[in-house]
Structure formats: C-alpha cells, structure tokens
C-alpha cells in the first residue's frame, strides 16, 4: 500500500504520538503526522488489508456513489473517459483485427514488394495488384467512425445525467458555490449594492447576498511581504535555538547531568509551551468560529497566552497601539536583547544574517557581498511588526480601496443562479459578461478580477500567438537535447567544435552524451506545463477552473503536434529527403516516385507508436503506483528543505494533487493516435486495450488512496476531452484519403475513386455530427435546466427529514449523493432507469391526451342531434369514474385557480436575504469575530432547505389523497437509505451557522488574511522561551509561539500537532 495514501494519513489515531514510548524519531514523526487530519472525514478511504494483491479489492469493489463522494466529478469522469476508450477499442479489436490483419499480411509485400517485419500487418503491405482490398479498410473506417460517434453520444448522455444529479443533490446545494454567480465587466453605474440588487432580484427566489469586489493589490503585496519575512524569521529563530542546543551539548559533553528525553521524543522543557501576541483570529474548530461567547479584542492580548510554563509579564506601560515598531526596534544590538540567553552558548557572529537589496526595491533580492548586511532576526522582527500594524489598519478600512468591475451575487435558489448566467443582463455589448456559476471561494484568482473585457481580449490574442509559437518552435530545444547525444559525430562534422571539445576530458564527453540529453529533455517537459499555466493566468482568466480548461486545450494542441504530427511526418520525410539527395547526385530523380515513397513510409510510423504506447503503459503505470515523485520529495528533498516544523507539517499532511488541465491531454493524445492507426495498423488496437486498462486500474487506486481534490470543475474537462478525441477521427479520415490517392497514383488504378469520395463524405458527416452534438448538449454541459428544481426541492425535503432523525439518535447509513444509488445498484443503472421511466411517462401522457381528445370528439358527436350517435336516454352514458392515471395526471393535480399565497421555490421574499446583506466589507469581516452574538436570522431562511418548512407540496390538491400518501411512504422508505450517516460538517450546520461562514467566503483573500505565527521549537535550555519574551518586548504585534513543537535528542524539530495559526474552518468546502 502506498505510504502517502489518503488512508494512511487520515485514519491513524490522534493520540499515537503521545502514547508511544521508547520509539524512534522517525516513528514519532510518522505517528504524529498520521494523527493530523488532512482529508475531510467524509472523503477518507478505509485502509487496505495487508497482502500482495489486497490493494486491488477497493479498485473493483468501491461503489460509484462512494467514489463520487470521496473523489468528486473530475476524478470520476477521468476514469469514465478511460472506460469510454476501452468501450471504443475492445469491440473494434474483435471486428477489425480478424478482418484486416489477414488482408494486410497476404497483401503481396507492398507497392514494391519490400515490406518486412511488423509492417506486413499494416496497410502498406498491400501491393498494387491487390489494391481492391482497400475497400475493406474504407468500410471498416466508416464502421469505426459510426461506433465512436455512438459511444461519444452515449457517454455525453451519461455525463449530463450524472452531473445534473450530482449538482442537484442536497449535499451540493448546501454550498455557497451552488448558488453564487461571478459577474464581471460591470459598468460604474451598476456597481452599487442597490443597483445590483434591483437588477438580479427579479430571478426566482430572490437574492441572498452580494459582494462587490475591491482592488486590494497594494494590501496583497504587503501581506505577501509580511508572510515572507515571517517565514524567514521563523527559520532564523529555529536555527538559533538548534545552534544553542548543539553548543550546549558540546559544553556538557562528558557530564552526567544531561537532560532526559521524554516519551514523546521531545527534550524536556518547562511546561507545554507559551505564546505571545496571539490576535485570536484563528478558529481551530467550527464550534470556535460559530460559538464565540466572549468579545475578542481587536489587537493582541495585554498578557501573553501562557500555558504550563507561566505567563510573560508586560514590562512596558505602552500599549501595542502606542508603540511604533519603526522606532522601537533596531537592526543591530537592540536594547531589548541585552542579557539574552543565547549569548551564553553562541557568539553573535554565529547568528543568521541577510543582505538588503541595493536599490531598496521590494522585488529585488539581496545579492551576496553586495548591499547592507543585517541580523536576520532583528531585521525581520522589525519588518513583521511594522507590516502587521499596517496590514491590520488597512484591513479595518476596506472602503478606502477602489472598486473593481466585478461582484459575487448569491441567490436563494440554484436554478436562479443558472438562469442569471444565461440571461442578457445589459443592453451594451460585453457588459456584465461573462457570468460564471459553480465557482468555489478558494478557486478565485483575485489578480484577474478587475480586468475589463477589451484588455482580456488583447491578452488572450497575445497569449494565443505565444502558444502557437511555442508549439511550432518547441522542437528546436528538443532537437538540441537530442544533438547532445551525438557529440562524437558532431566533433567529426564541425571541425572548430571538434577542436574545442577535444580538450575536454573523456568523462565529460561521456556525461554530456549519456546523461545531459535526458536531463535537458526531462526539464523541458517539466517546465512546459508550468509555462502554459503561467501564460493562461496572465491571460486574465478569473478562476482556477477556467484556467484548467484553457490549459487543457493548449496542452492538447502541443502534445498532438509534437508527439504525433512531428514524429509521423518526419519518419516519412526523412526517407524522402535521403532519396531525393541520392537521386539528385546520380541524376536519376523522378518526381513520380514521391507518392510511392510516402505511401510506403507513412504507415510505418505506427511501429514507433507501438513501442511508445507500451513504454507509456508500463512506465507511467508503474511510476504512478510507486509514487516516485513523492518518494523523491519526501526522502531526498525534504531533509534539505524542511528546516522548520512548519515545512515538515506541510510535507507530511499535504497529499498530491492532480492538475487536470495537463493531465487529460496525455491520454487524449494516446486515444487519438490509437484511432488514427486503428485501420492503418490494426495491431495497435491490442496495445490500446492494454494501455488504457492498466491506466484505469492504476488511477482508480490512486484517486481513492493517493490524491486529494480541493478544486473540482464539475467534470467539465470530460466533454472537452471527448471533443478533442474527434481529432483522431479527422486525421484518420484525411490519412486514408491521402493514402488512397497515393496508391491510386502509384498503381494507375481508378477503382479507388469510390473510397476517396466515401471518406470525404465521412469527414463531412463527422463534422456535422460533432456540430449537432455540441449544439444539443452544449447548454447542458455547464448549466442546469429549470425542470430539475422541483425534484431537487423534494430531495431537500427528504434530506432534512433524515437529518432530523439523525439528530434524534437514529443509526443511519452513509447517504447517497446520487438519487437512488446504493452499493448494490450502480449509478448508471439508476439514472438510465429513471430516464426510461421519464420517457414512459411522456408516452403515457401523450396516449392520455390522445384518449382525451378522442373522448371529447365522441362526446361532441353524441350531443349533436344530427349525429347517429345521439342518444336521448342519459342512462346509456353513465358517469365514468376517473382512472388512477387520470387522477395523477399533472393537469389534475393543480387547482382550477392558483392561490396567490402559494409557496414555491420561485417565490421572492426579502426576509430570505442573508443577515450580512447590505453590510460593507469591514462589517462582514468582523461581525462574527468581534461581537458577543450573531445577528438574528429569521427562521424561514432555510437555504436551501427553506422549502421544507413552507410545504411546497400543498398544491397537490386535486389528486387522490391515498395515492399521494402511498407515494410519500414509499419515498420515505427509500430515502432512509439515500441520506443516512451524514458526516460532513457543512451538512451538520444549521442554516444560520452556514450563513455565518458564507459571509466571509467571498471576501477578498487580503481581508481574510490573518496574522501569521512565528512557530519555534521548545528546548530544555529555555532559549525558546527567552526569545518569545524578548520578541514581546520588541513588539506586541508579533505572534510567536512554541506550542506543540520541540527538539528531539539530535536537536531536530518535531511536532505533535498543527501550527497554532492552522485554521480548520478553511478546510470546509463552501
């Protein structure tokens, strides 16, 4: 089982680190980090049983419902994409291979009877005399296109069903991201709370909250500088303490009174650690954030927060607001450091120092031997204190910053948010557009929020040109890396370079030829995704979700051009160029031989891709299972990089994350290559099946146990990947057309005109199908239809009922995030059955309408005196009792006249607005952390479960009550299995508590930034406590603490908890 899995980090007991005795430092660190919860409880995966093949059990036995709940839509649909490729290639292999391989193998040896090896299995082995066999390739190519189109159509239908069910689940509708819309390019006239409220309050359900964004770039720059100095100060203080402990051991070497080691691995120190300057901005639990019973001061405490080791008394009468950090501290030998404890163990020259920039620009780094040399601790203390004062002052005055041209608008209903995104909001072009829904607060790129539409267009055009240039010219550095492996040949070809390289030692030449090309090529492939992601962010895209979608498009273009086109074309043109050069020298060049050369060599490139796919399937799958990058990071880089406990904490609790924008294109390119050569070289179908089967097994395991997902696009990369897969079909059709023309020209056979025309029509049909497919499904890729809202409201009602039973102490199983799904019933089957039932209902409704129309006509004829069906005796037509279908017909469920007081999800009520609606940023930022109690929220605010208390089903008054009660009873029995065992904290909160957390969710990150803690280790000498005391003397605006951290017997940092400024509330996905 992988050492860095989700299960190993999440499920270790929290008390292991403190209960183990006599354990090694490595064991302590592992147990301590294991007790730190890095994954939300609902997303944790049960550990795998010991055994060589036990890791395969959860790969095949984990239900789709559990997988969706733990991993999200992006991971699910990536695996679904691999399954779709297997669904394409497996049937094609059973059809194409038995037909084409015998035809190709007995094809006669090619156009010049010189084909050998694996090339005999390709289309290039068909001779001129047997060119009629190419009709089989044409027909199977058409079959391939039809099958791929069918699979894509069925997969998109499944994608729509699952995505809609997921987004309308009660678990998802509770999140603020489900009902919040980002509106950009807002004109100044409309950039007010009143104007936006009046504009968007027309949508069903009305508004809940509005956040108008401001430009906090200056504040963000100060926060980044403050955090940089804080981390530098933390490292310098940690290094100072470690040096003192090591010096103390040298002084006491040979003595018997060495300090004893505690059972936890810490060197004994006084108490449990102390803290100073804590502004009480961090909430370690949700309860702390919601249940603040005492008023918090706006600045740091007047007394340090001391536990175990005693308190640190304040010797100065000046308050923190009166003390100016700029004048109270000096860079060298300040007064507050006289008699410091560290001076008993090390000299002043042993302290850490740094160089200041020459021109005093913040962006300039300090250069060695240039610039003023200062003590790191003294200088960073002064800067951190000064920046803390400045930042907190600016955070308290958010209205002093200029407005951006964007805002977040939160609605009471999910359907209203999707309607607002699809409506035309402004009468001028490009104003109040684009509008983005399903945006996570943590996914916002604040630097791009203020760009006007025209500037983003200019940036986009420039970035597209740069990306095109990179795609075309990236072969230059790759060719350079390849040329390094031919240094010996280059020395003979280029005399001046050979004379220069001839002076180098032999081992240098060996390193340059053997290692350097591989290193250069690896670096080029590593930095490319980083460059693309940087360029896309520079393009002005406002969310990480859209960045990943754009990177996916650019990176696929790069992969397809560099991996397929360059290799395929170069393999043919290399032979062609050599032939032309030889023929020219011998004066035997014939232009008519060019088509023949191309016909022989283009299919031969498939041999390269056979090896490439086999190599990728084995190396990538093995590397993904072993997690080579993680092992290198933890065991090789970490000892050099992790010089503080904070860095160790991040390394041990941060799970690997997938950047989907650069992850999908590699497999989409392989799929396109497989489609292109499926007819030209059918043997590649076997390699496709092996490759994608291995990938599915490996990544199914990794998505469950290795990776963590903080940002989810809702599966939007899946339809884009399917559309990119059509590239393989177009290239296959073009290659076949070209190959048919080449063979026709080489053999003077006009019988191949038919396949050429057919393949040309197939290209048009494929393009038309893709256009119609996207035209039909396109609006559903991102937005939800209104028809789902009533069903979603009913599910909210059942969800609330189950939650109420859970609070009463009932034992309820884990809920299903997809309606009707369970471990015994697959989601695909449930949703497909639901769709079939919907179609049957439509057919039944149509039949009912026709029956009603027939009955109406018959009644009119019977009432007509001239009709032969007219009857004078009313007893001959007794009144008919309504059937069950008639009673439950939607037309009969509505009363004749809708009452004006009818409750609906579309009703707008000002009382349903958020308690923070209309407040400025300062009031929102401090309303729940600076007051004794939260403002009262009306009981009818039940976002989005408000429909439960308002009886949304009261309009069913025309139906048979017994039938309705029977339906409700059956649904209640079913939903006990659907929404049982809720563990997610967001679902456990009341609407008022969720509202309290959401109020800060879409505030700018600069306003939500907290004062960082300088987290240093405890030591038995007391140097750590002395540094905290002297830091407090320097300024009360610096938060410094040595809680939950200490030094082991070797003087290394160890910890048994998260840093004091670790806010667990930030882990909640809003």
PDB file of C-alpha atoms in Angstrom, residues 428-653:
ATOM      1  CA  UNK A 428     -24.380  47.187 -24.251  1.00  0.00           C
ATOM      2  CA  UNK A 429     -22.076  44.536 -25.762  1.00  0.00           C
ATOM      3  CA  UNK A 430     -19.635  42.788 -23.413  1.00  0.00           C
ATOM      4  CA  UNK A 431     -21.041  44.482 -20.320  1.00  0.00           C
ATOM      5  CA  UNK A 432     -21.827  42.317 -17.274  1.00  0.00           C
ATOM      6  CA  UNK A 433     -20.345  39.324 -19.064  1.00  0.00           C
ATOM      7  CA  UNK A 434     -19.116  36.692 -18.718  1.00  0.00           C
ATOM      8  CA  UNK A 435     -21.058  35.349 -15.761  1.00  0.00           C
ATOM      9  CA  UNK A 436     -19.721  32.243 -14.059  1.00  0.00           C
ATOM     10  CA  UNK A 437     -21.635  29.882 -11.787  1.00  0.00           C
ATOM     11  CA  UNK A 438     -20.410  26.987  -9.610  1.00  0.00           C
ATOM     12  CA  UNK A 439     -17.366  28.953  -8.516  1.00  0.00           C
ATOM     13  CA  UNK A 440     -15.590  27.969  -5.314  1.00  0.00           C
ATOM     14  CA  UNK A 441     -14.348  30.741  -2.989  1.00  0.00           C
ATOM     15  CA  UNK A 442     -10.893  29.139  -2.902  1.00  0.00           C
ATOM     16  CA  UNK A 443     -10.758  28.970  -6.697  1.00  0.00           C
ATOM     17  CA  UNK A 444     -10.880  32.723  -7.358  1.00  0.00           C
ATOM     18  CA  UNK A 445      -7.843  34.361  -8.999  1.00  0.00           C
ATOM     19  CA  UNK A 446      -8.143  37.776  -7.396  1.00  0.00           C
ATOM     20  CA  UNK A 447      -5.395  39.351  -9.517  1.00  0.00           C
ATOM     21  CA  UNK A 448      -7.558  38.953 -12.648  1.00  0.00           C
ATOM     22  CA  UNK A 449     -10.844  40.189 -11.225  1.00  0.00           C
ATOM     23  CA  UNK A 450     -10.532  43.819 -12.305  1.00  0.00           C
ATOM     24  CA  UNK A 451      -9.600  43.367 -15.971  1.00  0.00           C
ATOM     25  CA  UNK A 452     -12.009  44.972 -18.486  1.00  0.00           C
ATOM     26  CA  UNK A 453     -13.236  42.800 -21.323  1.00  0.00           C
ATOM     27  CA  UNK A 454     -11.198  44.558 -24.011  1.00  0.00           C
ATOM     28  CA  UNK A 455      -7.960  44.093 -22.069  1.00  0.00           C
ATOM     29  CA  UNK A 456      -8.665  40.397 -21.616  1.00  0.00           C
ATOM     30  CA  UNK A 457      -9.288  40.097 -25.363  1.00  0.00           C
ATOM     31  CA  UNK A 458      -5.922  41.722 -26.127  1.00  0.00           C
ATOM     32  CA  UNK A 459      -4.180  39.493 -23.624  1.00  0.00           C
ATOM     33  CA  UNK A 460      -5.899  36.403 -24.997  1.00  0.00           C
ATOM     34  CA  UNK A 461      -4.830  37.211 -28.550  1.00  0.00           C
ATOM     35  CA  UNK A 462      -1.227  37.746 -27.494  1.00  0.00           C
ATOM     36  CA  UNK A 463      -1.131  34.554 -25.414  1.00  0.00           C
ATOM     37  CA  UNK A 464      -2.603  32.506 -28.293  1.00  0.00           C
ATOM     38  CA  UNK A 465       0.164  33.757 -30.585  1.00  0.00           C
ATOM     39  CA  UNK A 466       2.783  32.892 -27.989  1.00  0.00           C
ATOM     40  CA  UNK A 467       1.345  29.389 -27.525  1.00  0.00           C
ATOM     41  CA  UNK A 468       1.284  28.807 -31.303  1.00  0.00           C
ATOM     42  CA  UNK A 469       4.891  29.897 -31.481  1.00  0.00           C
ATOM     43  CA  UNK A 470       5.796  27.542 -28.643  1.00  0.00           C
ATOM     44  CA  UNK A 471       4.016  24.631 -30.342  1.00  0.00           C
ATOM     45  CA  UNK A 472       5.856  25.219 -33.605  1.00  0.00           C
ATOM     46  CA  UNK A 473       9.280  26.099 -32.186  1.00  0.00           C
ATOM     47  CA  UNK A 474       9.459  23.789 -29.189  1.00  0.00           C
ATOM     48  CA  UNK A 475      11.062  21.209 -31.451  1.00  0.00           C
ATOM     49  CA  UNK A 476      14.201  23.386 -31.517  1.00  0.00           C
ATOM     50  CA  UNK A 477      15.240  22.872 -27.885  1.00  0.00           C
ATOM     51  CA  UNK A 478      14.138  19.233 -28.115  1.00  0.00           C
ATOM     52  CA  UNK A 479      16.325  18.774 -31.201  1.00  0.00           C
ATOM     53  CA  UNK A 480      19.182  20.456 -29.327  1.00  0.00           C
ATOM     54  CA  UNK A 481      18.826  17.999 -26.454  1.00  0.00           C
ATOM     55  CA  UNK A 482      18.916  15.154 -28.969  1.00  0.00           C
ATOM     56  CA  UNK A 483      22.006  16.537 -30.660  1.00  0.00           C
ATOM     57  CA  UNK A 484      23.870  16.393 -27.347  1.00  0.00           C
ATOM     58  CA  UNK A 485      23.787  12.607 -27.581  1.00  0.00           C
ATOM     59  CA  UNK A 486      25.698  12.798 -30.882  1.00  0.00           C
ATOM     60  CA  UNK A 487      28.686  14.799 -29.661  1.00  0.00           C
ATOM     61  CA  UNK A 488      31.147  12.276 -31.110  1.00  0.00           C
ATOM     62  CA  UNK A 489      29.614  12.617 -34.577  1.00  0.00           C
ATOM     63  CA  UNK A 490      29.390  16.410 -34.299  1.00  0.00           C
ATOM     64  CA  UNK A 491      33.100  16.608 -33.442  1.00  0.00           C
ATOM     65  CA  UNK A 492      33.909  14.980 -36.774  1.00  0.00           C
ATOM     66  CA  UNK A 493      31.396  17.035 -38.767  1.00  0.00           C
ATOM     67  CA  UNK A 494      32.210  20.502 -37.333  1.00  0.00           C
ATOM     68  CA  UNK A 495      35.999  20.959 -37.112  1.00  0.00           C
ATOM     69  CA  UNK A 496      36.097  24.052 -34.881  1.00  0.00           C
ATOM     70  CA  UNK A 497      33.713  22.440 -32.376  1.00  0.00           C
ATOM     71  CA  UNK A 498      35.701  19.225 -32.531  1.00  0.00           C
ATOM     72  CA  UNK A 499      38.965  21.014 -31.691  1.00  0.00           C
ATOM     73  CA  UNK A 500      37.283  22.757 -28.753  1.00  0.00           C
ATOM     74  CA  UNK A 501      35.642  19.580 -27.414  1.00  0.00           C
ATOM     75  CA  UNK A 502      38.841  17.643 -27.968  1.00  0.00           C
ATOM     76  CA  UNK A 503      40.382  19.436 -24.989  1.00  0.00           C
ATOM     77  CA  UNK A 504      37.665  18.182 -22.648  1.00  0.00           C
ATOM     78  CA  UNK A 505      38.279  15.026 -20.576  1.00  0.00           C
ATOM     79  CA  UNK A 506      36.745  11.777 -21.749  1.00  0.00           C
ATOM     80  CA  UNK A 507      34.404  11.526 -18.765  1.00  0.00           C
ATOM     81  CA  UNK A 508      32.965  14.960 -19.545  1.00  0.00           C
ATOM     82  CA  UNK A 509      32.122  13.841 -23.081  1.00  0.00           C
ATOM     83  CA  UNK A 510      30.516  10.691 -21.695  1.00  0.00           C
ATOM     84  CA  UNK A 511      28.364  12.680 -19.273  1.00  0.00           C
ATOM     85  CA  UNK A 512      27.321  15.127 -21.985  1.00  0.00           C
ATOM     86  CA  UNK A 513      26.336  12.310 -24.337  1.00  0.00           C
ATOM     87  CA  UNK A 514      24.719   9.957 -21.838  1.00  0.00           C
ATOM     88  CA  UNK A 515      23.120  11.981 -19.023  1.00  0.00           C
ATOM     89  CA  UNK A 516      22.751  15.561 -20.194  1.00  0.00           C
ATOM     90  CA  UNK A 517      20.295  14.866 -23.078  1.00  0.00           C
ATOM     91  CA  UNK A 518      17.943  13.003 -20.753  1.00  0.00           C
ATOM     92  CA  UNK A 519      18.139  15.722 -18.098  1.00  0.00           C
ATOM     93  CA  UNK A 520      17.543  18.527 -20.611  1.00  0.00           C
ATOM     94  CA  UNK A 521      14.594  16.723 -22.199  1.00  0.00           C
ATOM     95  CA  UNK A 522      13.049  15.984 -18.786  1.00  0.00           C
ATOM     96  CA  UNK A 523      13.404  19.623 -17.738  1.00  0.00           C
ATOM     97  CA  UNK A 524      11.825  20.809 -20.991  1.00  0.00           C
ATOM     98  CA  UNK A 525       8.807  18.571 -20.447  1.00  0.00           C
ATOM     99  CA  UNK A 526       8.508  19.625 -16.792  1.00  0.00           C
ATOM    100  CA  UNK A 527       8.634  23.365 -17.376  1.00  0.00           C
ATOM    101  CA  UNK A 528       6.214  23.318 -20.323  1.00  0.00           C
ATOM    102  CA  UNK A 529       3.034  22.843 -18.204  1.00  0.00           C
ATOM    103  CA  UNK A 530       4.304  25.499 -15.806  1.00  0.00           C
ATOM    104  CA  UNK A 531       4.827  27.939 -18.671  1.00  0.00           C
ATOM    105  CA  UNK A 532       1.393  27.206 -20.125  1.00  0.00           C
ATOM    106  CA  UNK A 533      -0.330  27.654 -16.767  1.00  0.00           C
ATOM    107  CA  UNK A 534       1.528  30.934 -16.201  1.00  0.00           C
ATOM    108  CA  UNK A 535       0.539  32.216 -19.648  1.00  0.00           C
ATOM    109  CA  UNK A 536      -3.111  31.277 -19.128  1.00  0.00           C
ATOM    110  CA  UNK A 537      -3.164  33.055 -15.772  1.00  0.00           C
ATOM    111  CA  UNK A 538      -1.563  36.070 -17.433  1.00  0.00           C
ATOM    112  CA  UNK A 539      -4.380  35.901 -19.993  1.00  0.00           C
ATOM    113  CA  UNK A 540      -6.715  37.260 -17.321  1.00  0.00           C
ATOM    114  CA  UNK A 541      -8.883  34.226 -16.542  1.00  0.00           C
ATOM    115  CA  UNK A 542     -10.572  34.782 -13.149  1.00  0.00           C
ATOM    116  CA  UNK A 543     -10.926  31.216 -11.785  1.00  0.00           C
ATOM    117  CA  UNK A 544      -8.733  28.166 -11.460  1.00  0.00           C
ATOM    118  CA  UNK A 545     -11.475  26.064 -13.061  1.00  0.00           C
ATOM    119  CA  UNK A 546     -11.351  28.089 -16.290  1.00  0.00           C
ATOM    120  CA  UNK A 547      -7.557  28.093 -16.168  1.00  0.00           C
ATOM    121  CA  UNK A 548      -7.511  24.294 -16.166  1.00  0.00           C
ATOM    122  CA  UNK A 549      -9.972  24.165 -19.072  1.00  0.00           C
ATOM    123  CA  UNK A 550      -7.841  26.576 -21.107  1.00  0.00           C
ATOM    124  CA  UNK A 551      -4.609  24.769 -20.265  1.00  0.00           C
ATOM    125  CA  UNK A 552      -6.239  21.529 -21.369  1.00  0.00           C
ATOM    126  CA  UNK A 553      -6.912  23.000 -24.801  1.00  0.00           C
ATOM    127  CA  UNK A 554      -3.405  24.453 -25.255  1.00  0.00           C
ATOM    128  CA  UNK A 555      -1.581  21.425 -23.905  1.00  0.00           C
ATOM    129  CA  UNK A 556      -3.510  19.018 -26.105  1.00  0.00           C
ATOM    130  CA  UNK A 557      -2.545  21.029 -29.180  1.00  0.00           C
ATOM    131  CA  UNK A 558       1.091  20.898 -28.103  1.00  0.00           C
ATOM    132  CA  UNK A 559       1.028  17.164 -27.322  1.00  0.00           C
ATOM    133  CA  UNK A 560      -0.697  16.225 -30.555  1.00  0.00           C
ATOM    134  CA  UNK A 561       1.620  18.284 -32.737  1.00  0.00           C
ATOM    135  CA  UNK A 562       4.863  17.291 -31.022  1.00  0.00           C
ATOM    136  CA  UNK A 563       4.117  13.634 -30.318  1.00  0.00           C
ATOM    137  CA  UNK A 564       2.108  12.640 -33.381  1.00  0.00           C
ATOM    138  CA  UNK A 565       2.500  15.067 -36.270  1.00  0.00           C
ATOM    139  CA  UNK A 566       6.222  15.693 -35.907  1.00  0.00           C
ATOM    140  CA  UNK A 567       7.033  12.004 -35.500  1.00  0.00           C
ATOM    141  CA  UNK A 568       4.723  10.790 -38.281  1.00  0.00           C
ATOM    142  CA  UNK A 569       5.738  13.379 -40.843  1.00  0.00           C
ATOM    143  CA  UNK A 570       9.439  13.241 -40.035  1.00  0.00           C
ATOM    144  CA  UNK A 571       9.527   9.444 -40.384  1.00  0.00           C
ATOM    145  CA  UNK A 572       8.270   9.739 -43.952  1.00  0.00           C
ATOM    146  CA  UNK A 573      10.117  12.879 -44.986  1.00  0.00           C
ATOM    147  CA  UNK A 574      13.459  11.661 -43.652  1.00  0.00           C
ATOM    148  CA  UNK A 575      13.349   8.769 -46.116  1.00  0.00           C
ATOM    149  CA  UNK A 576      12.063  11.074 -48.843  1.00  0.00           C
ATOM    150  CA  UNK A 577      14.851  13.623 -48.360  1.00  0.00           C
ATOM    151  CA  UNK A 578      17.521  10.915 -48.426  1.00  0.00           C
ATOM    152  CA  UNK A 579      16.020   9.500 -51.627  1.00  0.00           C
ATOM    153  CA  UNK A 580      15.916  12.932 -53.291  1.00  0.00           C
ATOM    154  CA  UNK A 581      19.504  13.687 -52.265  1.00  0.00           C
ATOM    155  CA  UNK A 582      20.795  10.362 -53.623  1.00  0.00           C
ATOM    156  CA  UNK A 583      18.784  10.583 -56.846  1.00  0.00           C
ATOM    157  CA  UNK A 584      19.908  14.172 -57.470  1.00  0.00           C
ATOM    158  CA  UNK A 585      23.564  13.235 -57.197  1.00  0.00           C
ATOM    159  CA  UNK A 586      23.031  10.373 -59.657  1.00  0.00           C
ATOM    160  CA  UNK A 587      20.790  12.475 -61.942  1.00  0.00           C
ATOM    161  CA  UNK A 588      18.047   9.844 -61.618  1.00  0.00           C
ATOM    162  CA  UNK A 589      15.488  11.865 -59.681  1.00  0.00           C
ATOM    163  CA  UNK A 590      11.883  11.253 -60.696  1.00  0.00           C
ATOM    164  CA  UNK A 591       9.081  13.314 -59.198  1.00  0.00           C
ATOM    165  CA  UNK A 592       6.603  10.493 -59.754  1.00  0.00           C
ATOM    166  CA  UNK A 593       8.370   8.408 -57.090  1.00  0.00           C
ATOM    167  CA  UNK A 594       7.387  10.787 -54.279  1.00  0.00           C
ATOM    168  CA  UNK A 595       3.820   9.439 -53.805  1.00  0.00           C
ATOM    169  CA  UNK A 596       5.184   5.906 -53.724  1.00  0.00           C
ATOM    170  CA  UNK A 597       7.705   6.793 -51.023  1.00  0.00           C
ATOM    171  CA  UNK A 598       5.039   8.482 -48.898  1.00  0.00           C
ATOM    172  CA  UNK A 599       2.675   5.533 -49.326  1.00  0.00           C
ATOM    173  CA  UNK A 600       5.322   3.128 -48.065  1.00  0.00           C
ATOM    174  CA  UNK A 601       6.579   5.161 -45.107  1.00  0.00           C
ATOM    175  CA  UNK A 602       3.597   6.936 -43.508  1.00  0.00           C
ATOM    176  CA  UNK A 603       2.008   3.706 -42.165  1.00  0.00           C
ATOM    177  CA  UNK A 604       5.415   2.548 -40.947  1.00  0.00           C
ATOM    178  CA  UNK A 605       5.370   5.247 -38.264  1.00  0.00           C
ATOM    179  CA  UNK A 606       2.921   3.033 -36.417  1.00  0.00           C
ATOM    180  CA  UNK A 607       5.848   0.878 -35.254  1.00  0.00           C
ATOM    181  CA  UNK A 608       7.149   3.821 -33.259  1.00  0.00           C
ATOM    182  CA  UNK A 609       3.775   4.347 -31.600  1.00  0.00           C
ATOM    183  CA  UNK A 610       3.500   0.669 -30.721  1.00  0.00           C
ATOM    184  CA  UNK A 611       6.689   0.998 -28.705  1.00  0.00           C
ATOM    185  CA  UNK A 612       5.637   4.380 -27.376  1.00  0.00           C
ATOM    186  CA  UNK A 613       2.301   3.083 -26.056  1.00  0.00           C
ATOM    187  CA  UNK A 614       3.888   0.022 -24.489  1.00  0.00           C
ATOM    188  CA  UNK A 615       6.511   2.171 -22.817  1.00  0.00           C
ATOM    189  CA  UNK A 616       3.917   4.643 -21.554  1.00  0.00           C
ATOM    190  CA  UNK A 617       1.604   1.952 -20.208  1.00  0.00           C
ATOM    191  CA  UNK A 618       4.360   0.230 -18.236  1.00  0.00           C
ATOM    192  CA  UNK A 619       6.462   3.177 -17.103  1.00  0.00           C
ATOM    193  CA  UNK A 620       3.648   5.597 -16.279  1.00  0.00           C
ATOM    194  CA  UNK A 621       1.544   2.946 -14.549  1.00  0.00           C
ATOM    195  CA  UNK A 622       4.471   1.680 -12.518  1.00  0.00           C
ATOM    196  CA  UNK A 623       5.610   5.174 -11.624  1.00  0.00           C
ATOM    197  CA  UNK A 624       2.093   6.156 -10.582  1.00  0.00           C
ATOM    198  CA  UNK A 625       1.826   3.162  -8.250  1.00  0.00           C
ATOM    199  CA  UNK A 626       5.271   3.598  -6.728  1.00  0.00           C
ATOM    200  CA  UNK A 627       4.843   7.389  -6.492  1.00  0.00           C
ATOM    201  CA  UNK A 628       8.441   8.112  -7.454  1.00  0.00           C
ATOM    202  CA  UNK A 629       7.964  11.879  -7.339  1.00  0.00           C
ATOM    203  CA  UNK A 630       6.521  11.722  -3.823  1.00  0.00           C
ATOM    204  CA  UNK A 631       9.300   9.434  -2.615  1.00  0.00           C
ATOM    205  CA  UNK A 632      11.897  11.783  -4.085  1.00  0.00           C
ATOM    206  CA  UNK A 633      10.219  14.757  -2.481  1.00  0.00           C
ATOM    207  CA  UNK A 634       9.822  13.211   0.981  1.00  0.00           C
ATOM    208  CA  UNK A 635      13.009  11.194   1.349  1.00  0.00           C
ATOM    209  CA  UNK A 636      15.516  13.186  -0.710  1.00  0.00           C
ATOM    210  CA  UNK A 637      14.369  16.811  -0.921  1.00  0.00           C
ATOM    211  CA  UNK A 638      12.612  17.036   2.438  1.00  0.00           C
ATOM    212  CA  UNK A 639      15.744  16.606   4.644  1.00  0.00           C
ATOM    213  CA  UNK A 640      17.304  19.608   2.920  1.00  0.00           C
ATOM    214  CA  UNK A 641      14.156  21.684   2.500  1.00  0.00           C
ATOM    215  CA  UNK A 642      12.309  21.056   5.765  1.00  0.00           C
ATOM    216  CA  UNK A 643      14.354  23.178   8.149  1.00  0.00           C
ATOM    217  CA  UNK A 644      11.323  24.121  10.262  1.00  0.00           C
ATOM    218  CA  UNK A 645       8.438  22.212  11.801  1.00  0.00           C
ATOM    219  CA  UNK A 646       6.004  24.096   9.572  1.00  0.00           C
ATOM    220  CA  UNK A 647       7.686  22.773   6.426  1.00  0.00           C
ATOM    221  CA  UNK A 648       7.641  19.260   7.870  1.00  0.00           C
ATOM    222  CA  UNK A 649       3.962  19.648   8.715  1.00  0.00           C
ATOM    223  CA  UNK A 650       3.155  20.672   5.155  1.00  0.00           C
ATOM    224  CA  UNK A 651       5.181  17.812   3.698  1.00  0.00           C
ATOM    225  CA  UNK A 652       3.532  15.185   5.876  1.00  0.00           C
ATOM    226  CA  UNK A 653      -0.052  16.402   5.587  1.00  0.00           C
TER     227      UNK A 653
END
